[in-house]
Amino acid sequence: MSDNHGNTPAAWAAVAVAMLGFVVAGIGLMFNPINYAIFWVGVAIGAASFVVFVVMAKMGLNGPGH
């Protein structure tokens, strides 16, 4: 097990995409009435962050060399 503590390009990219998803979902919740379409787009972006992480990890951007 590496001791990089998540400090890899794959981890940073996944966190950035997840943050974007949270921001988009939060903006959707701020509308009056709540805009559920924007909210669910934000949720989908947040879920896509897992896919981004897995793909980048398979590309080797999550190993001990990073």
CSV table of N, CA and C in Angstrom, one decimal, residues 11-25 42-43 45-50 52:
chain,number,residue,atom,x,y,z
A,11,ALA,N,-7.0,11.1,-7.8
A,11,ALA,CA,-7.8,11.6,-6.7
A,11,ALA,C,-8.1,13.1,-6.8
A,12,TRP,N,-7.2,13.9,-7.3
A,12,TRP,CA,-7.5,15.3,-7.4
A,12,TRP,C,-8.6,15.6,-8.5
A,13,ALA,N,-8.5,14.8,-9.6
A,13,ALA,CA,-9.5,15.0,-10.6
A,13,ALA,C,-10.9,14.6,-10.1
A,14,ALA,N,-10.9,13.5,-9.4
A,14,ALA,CA,-12.2,13.0,-8.9
A,14,ALA,C,-12.8,14.0,-7.9
A,15,VAL,N,-12.0,14.6,-7.1
A,15,VAL,CA,-12.5,15.5,-6.1
A,15,VAL,C,-13.0,16.8,-6.8
A,16,ALA,N,-12.2,17.2,-7.8
A,16,ALA,CA,-12.6,18.4,-8.6
A,16,ALA,C,-14.0,18.2,-9.3
A,17,VAL,N,-14.2,17.1,-9.9
A,17,VAL,CA,-15.5,16.8,-10.5
A,17,VAL,C,-16.6,16.7,-9.5
A,18,ALA,N,-16.3,16.0,-8.4
A,18,ALA,CA,-17.3,15.9,-7.3
A,18,ALA,C,-17.7,17.3,-6.8
A,19,MET,N,-16.7,18.2,-6.6
A,19,MET,CA,-17.0,19.5,-6.1
A,19,MET,C,-17.9,20.3,-7.2
A,20,LEU,N,-17.6,20.1,-8.4
A,20,LEU,CA,-18.4,20.7,-9.5
A,20,LEU,C,-19.9,20.2,-9.4
A,21,GLY,N,-20.0,18.9,-9.1
A,21,GLY,CA,-21.4,18.3,-9.0
A,21,GLY,C,-22.1,18.9,-7.8
A,22,PHE,N,-21.4,19.1,-6.7
A,22,PHE,CA,-22.0,19.6,-5.5
A,22,PHE,C,-22.5,21.1,-5.7
A,23,VAL,N,-21.6,21.8,-6.4
A,23,VAL,CA,-22.0,23.2,-6.7
A,23,VAL,C,-23.2,23.3,-7.6
A,24,VAL,N,-23.2,22.5,-8.7
A,24,VAL,CA,-24.3,22.6,-9.6
A,24,VAL,C,-25.6,22.1,-8.9
A,25,ALA,N,-25.6,21.1,-8.1
A,25,ALA,CA,-26.7,20.6,-7.4
A,25,ALA,C,-27.2,21.7,-6.4
A,42,GLY,N,-26.5,17.9,-11.3
A,42,GLY,CA,-25.4,18.0,-10.3
A,42,GLY,C,-25.1,16.7,-9.7
A,43,VAL,N,-26.2,15.9,-9.3
A,43,VAL,CA,-26.0,14.6,-8.8
A,43,VAL,C,-25.3,13.7,-9.7
A,45,ILE,N,-23.3,14.6,-12.2
A,45,ILE,CA,-21.9,15.0,-12.3
A,45,ILE,C,-21.1,14.4,-11.1
A,46,GLY,N,-21.7,14.5,-9.9
A,46,GLY,CA,-21.0,13.9,-8.7
A,46,GLY,C,-20.8,12.5,-8.8
A,47,ALA,N,-21.8,11.7,-9.3
A,47,ALA,CA,-21.6,10.3,-9.5
A,47,ALA,C,-20.5,10.0,-10.6
A,48,ALA,N,-20.4,10.9,-11.6
A,48,ALA,CA,-19.4,10.7,-12.6
A,48,ALA,C,-18.0,10.8,-12.1
A,49,SER,N,-17.9,11.5,-10.9
A,49,SER,CA,-16.5,11.6,-10.4
A,49,SER,C,-15.9,10.2,-10.0
A,50,PHE,N,-16.8,9.3,-9.6
A,50,PHE,CA,-16.3,7.9,-9.4
A,50,PHE,C,-15.8,7.3,-10.6
A,52,VAL,N,-14.6,8.9,-13.2
A,52,VAL,CA,-13.3,9.6,-13.6
A,52,VAL,C,-12.2,9.0,-12.8
